[in-house]
Amino acid sequence: MGRLVMKFGGTSVANIERIRNVARHVKREVDAGHEVAVVVSAMSGKTNELVEWCREASPLHDAREYDAVVASGEQVTSGLLAIALQSLGIPARSWQGWQIPILTSDAHASARIVGIDGGEIIKRFAEHKEVAVIAGFQGIHAPTGRITTLGRGGSDTSAVAIAAAIHADRCDIYTDVDGVYTTDPRVVPKARRLNRIAFEEMLELASQGAKVLQVRSVELGMVHNMPVFVRSSFDKPEDIDPFGTPPGTLICSEEEVMENHVVTGIAFSKDEAQISVRRIEDKPGVAASIFGPLAEANINVDMIVQNVSEDGKTTDLTFTVPASDFARAKATITGAQDKIGYARFDSETDVAKVSVIGSGMRSHAGVAAQAFAALAARNINIRAITTSEIKFSVLIDAAYTELAVRTLHTLYGLDQV
């Protein structure tokens, strides 16, 4: 007998029939003798609807009340799934984030989990053989008693954090795909599903544009060494052997990954904006005068390129920010023009970032050089480059995104054979 956390996303609980399907998945694991906690998202589209209601009520709304509204979607789903489980003869009760409690920071709409007490859930496993159906995405800031939410995709984070808190053997993330692929199969039909991937590689894939898991959930899995299994909720529950290994991808420590490839996957993001601040006096503190105010505005800067003029007196700084933050970033920099002392502000929003990820890069030279040559052969111009130990990223014109991804996917032998 084991202890599992099962997480189901919005498409998996989109209507009552799909909630009944989820209940059958849970029943399969309970019948196999497992203790089960289930974490659910809001029904597909509901969170967007709730967000829009907040905006209609007031474009400038209180973030605390925003959280109170948008957290209600998961409350509905958790109650409905508990009812569906009870109808199958499975003891179950719903839990809201504040009831467990899931304690968070007070950064409303993007709170971070600071602690979870899993004691009561474990106690009820033992005494009542009861399935805990937990509303994902939400928690409570204890000092103020206010409901908080964890940001988009936060139910993944809830699930992994709860798995760690109740000492689960594994956290299963059920979604509308059957695992993690070498890249988006909609862009590259030859993309293949990975049986296993290391936490560090998955963290890079998620942070560079792969939509399978929220970045924070992968971080938590890595910190707590909690195996995370990504699998499809649309497989028929009755066709799955609870003692076997269904199709999916296990995210685990690097030591548990059997096959080590130089490159594991290709990620891409079209949600990028490029900013260039031209002809700034080249002196100490210039970078801080630009990136300090951006940090204070909670705007993440990614790729940074600095070019110094031939006479060494001025410099250009080019960097990227998320497209959703571009307007705020522009306002922040132009508002500080006198302090920064730049001559010109240039920007480009029609750009994309393509990233190549693989732990094998640590021991193989020339991996990036191969990519640069292959992209050049396709007449794809590189605007900026960043590298890390197991990843490199290139910034290109958005129109060439799919061509670049397909080219690199084939270059590194990731196509199905």
Tab-separated table of C-alpha atoms in Angstrom:
chain	number	residue	atom	x	y	z
A	1	MET	CA	0.000	0.000	0.000
A	2	GLY	CA	1.233	3.483	-0.846
A	3	ARG	CA	0.227	7.084	-0.395
A	4	LEU	CA	-0.514	9.120	-3.508
A	5	VAL	CA	-1.393	12.663	-4.433
A	6	MET	CA	-3.444	12.875	-7.643
A	7	LYS	CA	-3.803	16.288	-9.285
A	8	PHE	CA	-6.373	17.026	-12.007
A	9	GLY	CA	-6.298	20.158	-14.151
A	10	GLY	CA	-9.121	22.245	-15.559
A	11	THR	CA	-9.749	20.225	-18.723
A	12	SER	CA	-9.911	17.032	-16.640
A	13	VAL	CA	-12.755	18.469	-14.503
A	14	ALA	CA	-14.391	20.615	-17.197
A	15	ASN	CA	-17.910	19.256	-16.616
A	16	ILE	CA	-19.814	16.796	-14.423
A	17	GLU	CA	-19.124	13.836	-16.695
A	18	ARG	CA	-15.387	14.475	-16.567
A	19	ILE	CA	-15.565	14.883	-12.787
A	20	ARG	CA	-17.209	11.439	-12.659
A	21	ASN	CA	-14.333	10.138	-14.800
A	22	VAL	CA	-11.858	11.608	-12.286
A	23	ALA	CA	-13.779	9.906	-9.490
A	24	ARG	CA	-13.310	6.547	-11.238
A	25	HIS	CA	-9.550	7.209	-11.509
A	26	VAL	CA	-9.460	7.895	-7.770
A	27	LYS	CA	-11.572	4.811	-6.985
A	28	ARG	CA	-9.105	2.642	-8.915
A	29	GLU	CA	-6.250	3.752	-6.650
A	30	VAL	CA	-8.324	3.458	-3.458
A	31	ASP	CA	-9.420	-0.054	-4.428
A	32	ALA	CA	-5.730	-0.932	-4.927
A	33	GLY	CA	-5.167	-0.074	-1.261
A	34	HIS	CA	-3.600	3.381	-1.606
A	35	GLU	CA	-4.218	6.345	0.664
A	36	VAL	CA	-5.175	9.189	-1.688
A	37	ALA	CA	-5.276	12.970	-1.589
A	38	VAL	CA	-6.664	14.657	-4.704
A	39	VAL	CA	-5.847	18.232	-5.722
A	40	VAL	CA	-8.175	19.868	-8.243
A	41	SER	CA	-8.156	22.974	-10.414
A	42	ALA	CA	-11.207	25.030	-11.322
A	43	MET	CA	-13.365	23.728	-14.165
A	44	SER	CA	-11.910	24.709	-17.542
A	45	GLY	CA	-12.561	28.379	-18.345
A	46	LYS	CA	-13.978	29.258	-14.924
A	47	THR	CA	-10.893	31.050	-13.616
A	48	ASN	CA	-10.781	33.220	-16.751
A	49	GLU	CA	-14.447	34.047	-16.231
A	50	LEU	CA	-13.860	35.004	-12.593
A	51	VAL	CA	-10.849	37.144	-13.541
A	52	GLU	CA	-12.935	38.951	-16.158
A	53	TRP	CA	-15.673	39.634	-13.598
A	54	CYS	CA	-13.080	41.301	-11.360
A	55	ARG	CA	-11.932	43.475	-14.257
A	56	GLU	CA	-15.512	44.402	-15.152
A	57	ALA	CA	-16.215	45.366	-11.542
A	58	SER	CA	-13.164	47.639	-11.525
A	59	PRO	CA	-10.048	47.742	-13.721
A	60	LEU	CA	-8.041	48.718	-10.612
A	61	HIS	CA	-9.282	46.182	-8.061
A	62	ASP	CA	-8.063	45.149	-4.620
A	63	ALA	CA	-5.750	42.142	-5.050
A	64	ARG	CA	-7.036	40.649	-1.800
A	65	GLU	CA	-10.622	40.655	-3.067
A	66	TYR	CA	-9.417	39.372	-6.445
A	67	ASP	CA	-8.001	36.323	-4.647
A	68	ALA	CA	-11.249	35.819	-2.733
A	69	VAL	CA	-13.125	35.705	-6.049
A	70	VAL	CA	-10.813	33.597	-8.205
A	71	ALA	CA	-10.157	31.007	-5.456
A	72	SER	CA	-13.854	30.077	-5.544
A	73	GLY	CA	-13.470	28.065	-8.760
A	74	GLU	CA	-11.432	25.360	-7.018
A	75	GLN	CA	-13.851	25.329	-4.095
A	76	VAL	CA	-16.681	24.334	-6.427
A	77	THR	CA	-14.649	21.564	-8.078
A	78	SER	CA	-13.466	20.058	-4.795
A	79	GLY	CA	-17.023	19.861	-3.481
A	80	LEU	CA	-18.358	18.304	-6.685
A	81	LEU	CA	-15.616	15.663	-6.785
A	82	ALA	CA	-16.218	14.769	-3.132
A	83	ILE	CA	-19.909	14.262	-3.969
A	84	ALA	CA	-19.008	12.120	-7.011
A	85	LEU	CA	-16.686	9.956	-4.896
A	86	GLN	CA	-19.310	9.525	-2.192
A	87	SER	CA	-21.780	8.352	-4.855
A	88	LEU	CA	-19.287	5.566	-5.710
A	89	GLY	CA	-19.139	4.509	-2.066
A	90	ILE	CA	-15.746	6.149	-1.406
A	91	PRO	CA	-15.461	8.130	1.863
A	92	ALA	CA	-14.331	11.623	0.879
A	93	ARG	CA	-14.420	15.220	2.062
A	94	SER	CA	-13.390	18.499	0.470
A	95	TRP	CA	-10.710	20.760	1.909
A	96	GLN	CA	-10.070	24.400	1.140
A	97	GLY	CA	-6.561	25.778	1.413
A	98	TRP	CA	-7.286	27.614	4.659
A	99	GLN	CA	-8.738	24.487	6.301
A	100	ILE	CA	-5.578	22.364	6.048
A	101	PRO	CA	-4.015	25.037	6.357
A	102	ILE	CA	-1.736	25.877	3.414
A	103	LEU	CA	0.175	28.886	4.732
A	104	THR	CA	1.494	31.384	2.189
A	105	SER	CA	3.126	34.772	1.824
A	106	ASP	CA	0.894	37.827	1.376
A	107	ALA	CA	1.800	38.394	-2.304
A	108	HIS	CA	-1.778	38.192	-3.511
A	109	ALA	CA	-2.278	36.563	-6.936
A	110	SER	CA	1.292	35.180	-6.805
A	111	ALA	CA	1.747	33.951	-3.228
A	112	ARG	CA	4.411	31.411	-2.272
A	113	ILE	CA	3.766	28.499	0.063
A	114	VAL	CA	5.640	28.846	3.360
A	115	GLY	CA	4.254	25.828	5.194
A	116	ILE	CA	1.635	23.064	5.202
A	117	ASP	CA	0.379	21.015	8.140
A	118	GLY	CA	-0.546	17.623	6.707
A	119	GLY	CA	-1.229	16.084	10.121
A	120	GLU	CA	-5.040	16.124	10.005
A	121	ILE	CA	-5.160	14.613	6.515
A	122	ILE	CA	-2.796	11.792	7.570
A	123	LYS	CA	-4.901	11.219	10.706
A	124	ARG	CA	-8.077	10.902	8.652
A	125	PHE	CA	-6.366	8.450	6.301
A	126	ALA	CA	-5.755	6.192	9.296
A	127	GLU	CA	-9.043	6.687	11.150
A	128	HIS	CA	-11.603	7.091	8.367
A	129	LYS	CA	-9.933	5.713	5.189
A	130	GLU	CA	-11.063	9.004	3.721
A	131	VAL	CA	-9.977	10.587	0.427
A	132	ALA	CA	-8.968	14.227	0.867
A	133	VAL	CA	-10.207	16.355	-2.035
A	134	ILE	CA	-8.212	19.582	-1.871
A	135	ALA	CA	-8.815	22.870	-3.676
A	136	GLY	CA	-5.572	23.704	-5.462
A	137	PHE	CA	-4.192	27.150	-6.307
A	138	GLN	CA	-5.081	28.656	-2.921
A	139	GLY	CA	-3.896	29.137	0.623
A	140	ILE	CA	-4.082	31.570	3.504
A	141	HIS	CA	-1.848	34.330	4.838
A	142	ALA	CA	-2.112	33.530	8.541
A	143	PRO	CA	-1.320	36.970	10.024
A	144	THR	CA	-4.152	38.610	8.084
A	145	GLY	CA	-6.441	35.598	7.670
A	146	ARG	CA	-6.879	36.457	3.980
A	147	ILE	CA	-7.262	33.909	1.185
A	148	THR	CA	-4.346	33.935	-1.259
A	149	THR	CA	-3.748	32.386	-4.674
A	150	LEU	CA	-0.509	31.000	-6.091
A	151	GLY	CA	-0.590	32.292	-9.664
A	152	ARG	CA	-1.573	30.537	-12.873
A	153	GLY	CA	-0.787	26.840	-12.754
A	154	GLY	CA	-0.691	27.059	-8.970
A	155	SER	CA	-2.607	23.805	-8.495
A	156	ASP	CA	0.518	21.935	-9.663
A	157	THR	CA	2.456	23.666	-6.900
A	158	SER	CA	-0.274	22.877	-4.363
A	159	ALA	CA	-0.145	19.203	-5.328
A	160	VAL	CA	3.634	18.780	-5.009
A	161	ALA	CA	3.733	20.750	-1.746
A	162	ILE	CA	0.925	18.644	-0.256
A	163	ALA	CA	2.662	15.459	-1.418
A	164	ALA	CA	5.754	16.534	0.509
A	165	ALA	CA	3.698	17.534	3.567
A	166	ILE	CA	1.870	14.184	3.841
A	167	HIS	CA	4.995	12.152	2.932
A	168	ALA	CA	3.449	10.718	-0.237
A	169	ASP	CA	5.275	8.140	-2.314
A	170	ARG	CA	4.516	10.011	-5.543
A	171	CYS	CA	2.594	12.947	-6.973
A	172	ASP	CA	0.644	12.146	-10.144
A	173	ILE	CA	-0.211	15.144	-12.331
A	174	TYR	CA	-3.139	14.196	-14.589
A	175	THR	CA	-3.498	16.476	-17.581
A	176	ASP	CA	-4.703	16.547	-21.197
A	177	VAL	CA	-1.392	15.150	-22.504
A	178	ASP	CA	0.188	11.797	-21.705
A	179	GLY	CA	3.552	13.067	-20.545
A	180	VAL	CA	6.442	15.411	-21.263
A	181	TYR	CA	7.631	15.507	-24.873
A	182	THR	CA	10.941	16.485	-26.426
A	183	THR	CA	9.105	19.552	-27.732
A	184	ASP	CA	5.536	20.606	-28.525
A	185	PRO	CA	4.070	17.828	-30.749
A	186	ARG	CA	1.820	20.412	-32.408
A	187	VAL	CA	4.947	22.061	-33.809
A	188	VAL	CA	7.016	18.923	-34.371
A	189	PRO	CA	4.835	15.850	-35.053
A	190	LYS	CA	7.942	13.649	-34.640
A	191	ALA	CA	8.391	14.760	-31.017
A	192	ARG	CA	8.541	11.808	-28.646
A	193	ARG	CA	7.396	11.294	-25.103
A	194	LEU	CA	10.124	11.012	-22.480
A	195	ASN	CA	9.811	8.109	-20.042
A	196	ARG	CA	11.904	9.952	-17.446
A	197	ILE	CA	13.421	13.396	-17.095
A	198	ALA	CA	15.594	14.886	-14.364
A	199	PHE	CA	14.194	17.642	-12.160
A	200	GLU	CA	16.852	20.091	-13.326
A	201	GLU	CA	16.051	19.512	-17.013
A	202	MET	CA	12.306	19.788	-16.385
A	203	LEU	CA	12.872	23.015	-14.474
A	204	GLU	CA	14.656	24.493	-17.489
A	205	LEU	CA	11.961	23.255	-19.902
A	206	ALA	CA	9.173	24.704	-17.751
A	207	SER	CA	10.907	28.048	-17.228
A	208	GLN	CA	11.731	28.402	-20.936
A	209	GLY	CA	8.196	27.978	-22.241
A	210	ALA	CA	7.022	24.373	-21.889
A	211	LYS	CA	3.450	24.526	-20.534
A	212	VAL	CA	3.223	21.076	-18.931
A	213	LEU	CA	4.035	22.111	-15.340
A	214	GLN	CA	4.333	25.312	-13.347
A	215	VAL	CA	7.988	26.137	-12.618
A	216	ARG	CA	7.446	26.390	-8.859
A	217	SER	CA	5.994	22.869	-8.720
A	218	VAL	CA	9.160	21.453	-10.292
A	219	GLU	CA	11.305	23.435	-7.837
A	220	LEU	CA	9.377	21.957	-4.914
A	221	GLY	CA	9.679	18.463	-6.333
A	222	MET	CA	13.443	18.899	-6.638
A	223	VAL	CA	13.863	20.386	-3.133
A	224	HIS	CA	11.833	17.601	-1.488
A	225	ASN	CA	12.947	14.867	-3.933
A	226	MET	CA	9.277	14.125	-4.592
A	227	PRO	CA	8.798	12.019	-7.751
A	228	VAL	CA	6.232	13.627	-10.056
A	229	PHE	CA	4.471	11.545	-12.696
A	230	VAL	CA	2.800	13.381	-15.608
A	231	ARG	CA	0.035	11.301	-17.184
A	232	SER	CA	-3.252	11.627	-19.093
A	233	SER	CA	-6.626	11.835	-17.361
A	234	PHE	CA	-8.351	10.781	-20.581
A	235	ASP	CA	-7.129	7.171	-20.453
A	236	LYS	CA	-10.062	4.988	-19.417
A	237	PRO	CA	-9.796	4.389	-15.649
A	238	GLU	CA	-10.840	0.748	-15.990
A	239	ASP	CA	-8.098	0.056	-18.569
A	240	ILE	CA	-5.267	1.053	-16.210
A	241	ASP	CA	-3.522	-1.455	-13.975
A	242	PRO	CA	-2.886	0.412	-10.679
A	243	PHE	CA	0.094	-1.892	-10.053
A	244	GLY	CA	1.610	-1.334	-13.505
A	245	THR	CA	3.297	1.642	-15.165
A	246	PRO	CA	0.911	3.562	-17.447
A	247	PRO	CA	2.102	5.873	-20.251
A	248	GLY	CA	3.573	9.050	-18.842
A	249	THR	CA	6.748	10.813	-17.781
A	250	LEU	CA	8.411	10.436	-14.391
A	251	ILE	CA	10.224	13.569	-13.180
A	252	CYS	CA	12.876	12.430	-10.726
A	253	SER	CA	16.463	12.880	-9.589
A	254	GLU	CA	19.150	12.701	-12.261
A	255	GLU	CA	20.521	9.462	-10.766
A	256	GLU	CA	17.237	7.698	-11.612
A	257	VAL	CA	17.255	8.676	-15.292
A	258	MET	CA	18.364	5.620	-17.255
A	259	GLU	CA	19.101	7.216	-20.622
A	260	ASN	CA	21.335	10.264	-20.680
A	261	HIS	CA	21.074	12.284	-23.892
A	262	VAL	CA	23.203	15.285	-24.747
A	263	VAL	CA	19.983	17.174	-25.504
A	264	THR	CA	16.712	16.211	-23.808
A	265	GLY	CA	14.285	18.751	-25.250
A	266	ILE	CA	13.592	22.005	-27.072
A	267	ALA	CA	11.414	24.690	-25.461
A	268	PHE	CA	10.183	27.928	-26.973
A	269	SER	CA	8.298	31.028	-25.953
A	270	LYS	CA	6.697	33.655	-28.156
A	271	ASP	CA	5.716	35.719	-25.130
A	272	GLU	CA	8.872	37.804	-25.237
A	273	ALA	CA	9.694	41.455	-25.810
A	274	GLN	CA	13.139	42.878	-26.591
A	275	ILE	CA	14.239	46.250	-25.221
A	276	SER	CA	17.381	48.157	-26.214
A	277	VAL	CA	18.606	51.191	-24.282
A	278	ARG	CA	21.085	53.018	-26.539
A	279	ARG	CA	24.151	55.168	-25.954
A	280	ILE	CA	24.347	55.163	-22.177
A	281	GLU	CA	27.458	56.550	-20.524
A	282	ASP	CA	29.702	53.561	-19.788
A	283	LYS	CA	30.360	53.925	-16.059
A	284	PRO	CA	29.817	51.900	-12.871
A	285	GLY	CA	26.189	51.702	-11.742
A	286	VAL	CA	24.577	52.056	-15.178
A	287	ALA	CA	23.181	48.502	-15.219
A	288	ALA	CA	21.864	48.957	-11.683
A	289	SER	CA	20.069	52.165	-12.694
A	290	ILE	CA	18.139	50.167	-15.315
A	291	PHE	CA	17.593	46.779	-13.720
A	292	GLY	CA	17.039	48.077	-10.182
A	293	PRO	CA	13.754	49.857	-11.000
A	294	LEU	CA	12.634	46.856	-13.093
A	295	ALA	CA	13.237	44.543	-10.136
A	296	GLU	CA	11.301	46.884	-7.847
A	297	ALA	CA	8.411	46.666	-10.314
A	298	ASN	CA	8.607	42.822	-10.148
A	299	ILE	CA	9.545	42.593	-13.831
A	300	ASN	CA	11.775	39.636	-14.637
A	301	VAL	CA	14.627	40.325	-17.045
A	302	ASP	CA	15.983	37.373	-18.987
A	303	MET	CA	18.504	37.677	-21.807
A	304	ILE	CA	21.006	40.532	-21.422
A	305	VAL	CA	23.516	41.696	-24.037
A	306	GLN	CA	25.854	44.681	-23.570
A	307	ASN	CA	27.785	46.334	-26.405
A	308	VAL	CA	30.418	48.962	-25.657
A	309	SER	CA	31.287	51.607	-28.279
A	310	GLU	CA	34.729	51.673	-29.892
A	311	ASP	CA	35.806	54.700	-27.868
A	312	GLY	CA	34.617	53.026	-24.651
A	313	LYS	CA	32.528	56.043	-23.627
A	314	THR	CA	29.001	54.719	-24.261
A	315	THR	CA	27.276	51.371	-24.180
A	316	ASP	CA	24.066	49.768	-25.433
A	317	LEU	CA	22.095	47.391	-23.198
A	318	THR	CA	19.683	44.931	-24.810
A	319	PHE	CA	17.494	42.579	-22.778
A	320	THR	CA	14.201	40.701	-22.842
A	321	VAL	CA	11.148	40.799	-20.587
A	322	PRO	CA	7.869	38.859	-20.708
A	323	ALA	CA	5.565	40.373	-23.335
A	324	SER	CA	2.898	40.847	-20.658
A	325	ASP	CA	5.299	43.132	-18.758
A	326	PHE	CA	6.502	45.136	-21.762
A	327	ALA	CA	4.255	48.182	-21.227
A	328	ARG	CA	5.253	48.433	-17.550
A	329	ALA	CA	8.923	47.921	-18.393
A	330	LYS	CA	8.820	50.677	-21.005
A	331	ALA	CA	7.107	53.052	-18.590
A	332	THR	CA	9.627	52.222	-15.859
A	333	ILE	CA	12.659	52.910	-18.065
A	334	THR	CA	11.349	55.996	-19.832
A	335	GLY	CA	10.282	57.363	-16.461
A	336	ALA	CA	13.877	57.046	-15.265
A	337	GLN	CA	15.486	58.464	-18.424
A	338	ASP	CA	17.079	61.419	-16.647
A	339	LYS	CA	18.692	59.139	-14.063
A	340	ILE	CA	19.865	56.563	-16.624
A	341	GLY	CA	20.957	59.099	-19.210
A	342	TYR	CA	20.298	57.125	-22.391
A	343	ALA	CA	19.961	58.603	-25.869
A	344	ARG	CA	17.406	56.245	-27.421
A	345	PHE	CA	14.890	53.563	-26.429
A	346	ASP	CA	14.214	50.810	-28.997
A	347	SER	CA	11.926	47.826	-28.656
A	348	GLU	CA	10.680	44.798	-30.566
A	349	THR	CA	7.730	42.640	-29.541
A	350	ASP	CA	7.673	40.244	-32.500
A	351	VAL	CA	10.444	37.995	-31.143
A	352	ALA	CA	10.678	34.482	-29.732
A	353	LYS	CA	13.064	32.600	-27.476
A	354	VAL	CA	14.117	29.061	-28.394
A	355	SER	CA	15.965	27.017	-25.766
A	356	VAL	CA	17.931	23.778	-26.004
A	357	ILE	CA	18.089	21.790	-22.746
A	358	GLY	CA	20.098	18.726	-21.761
A	359	SER	CA	22.219	17.641	-18.818
A	360	GLY	CA	24.617	15.988	-21.299
A	361	MET	CA	25.888	19.437	-22.260
A	362	ARG	CA	28.028	19.400	-19.126
A	363	SER	CA	30.357	16.864	-20.725
A	364	HIS	CA	29.996	17.638	-24.442
A	365	ALA	CA	31.646	20.579	-26.186
A	366	GLY	CA	30.323	22.323	-29.277
A	367	VAL	CA	26.608	21.643	-28.687
A	368	ALA	CA	25.666	25.313	-29.069
A	369	ALA	CA	27.992	25.834	-32.031
A	370	GLN	CA	26.116	23.108	-33.930
A	371	ALA	CA	22.869	24.987	-33.361
A	372	PHE	CA	24.273	28.310	-34.522
A	373	ALA	CA	25.527	26.733	-37.755
A	374	ALA	CA	22.209	24.952	-38.393
A	375	LEU	CA	20.177	28.130	-37.829
A	376	ALA	CA	22.522	30.119	-40.069
A	377	ALA	CA	22.015	27.538	-42.826
A	378	ARG	CA	18.289	28.279	-42.578
A	379	ASN	CA	18.932	32.050	-42.722
A	380	ILE	CA	17.620	32.496	-39.175
A	381	ASN	CA	19.255	35.508	-37.540
A	382	ILE	CA	20.124	35.323	-33.834
A	383	ARG	CA	19.447	38.542	-31.900
A	384	ALA	CA	20.790	37.416	-28.514
A	385	ILE	CA	22.228	34.352	-26.792
A	386	THR	CA	22.320	33.189	-23.182
A	387	THR	CA	23.877	30.025	-21.791
A	388	SER	CA	23.935	28.002	-18.583
A	389	GLU	CA	25.418	24.661	-17.603
A	390	ILE	CA	22.619	22.564	-19.158
A	391	LYS	CA	20.868	25.066	-21.443
A	392	PHE	CA	21.364	27.706	-24.080
A	393	SER	CA	18.749	30.053	-25.509
A	394	VAL	CA	18.601	32.137	-28.674
A	395	LEU	CA	16.356	35.101	-29.405
A	396	ILE	CA	15.050	35.166	-32.982
A	397	ASP	CA	12.295	36.775	-35.046
A	398	ALA	CA	8.968	35.169	-34.108
A	399	ALA	CA	8.185	34.276	-37.735
A	400	TYR	CA	11.015	31.708	-37.679
A	401	THR	CA	10.054	30.009	-34.405
A	402	GLU	CA	8.609	26.782	-35.769
A	403	LEU	CA	11.335	26.412	-38.391
A	404	ALA	CA	14.007	26.869	-35.717
A	405	VAL	CA	12.392	24.356	-33.355
A	406	ARG	CA	12.043	21.729	-36.099
A	407	THR	CA	15.624	22.325	-37.278
A	408	LEU	CA	17.103	21.911	-33.793
A	409	HIS	CA	14.881	18.956	-32.923
A	410	THR	CA	16.212	17.064	-35.942
A	411	LEU	CA	19.784	18.295	-35.449
A	412	TYR	CA	20.040	16.693	-31.999
A	413	GLY	CA	18.401	13.396	-33.014
A	414	LEU	CA	15.194	13.911	-31.046
A	415	ASP	CA	12.833	12.872	-33.866
A	416	GLN	CA	11.034	9.578	-33.368
A	417	VAL	CA	12.687	6.611	-35.078
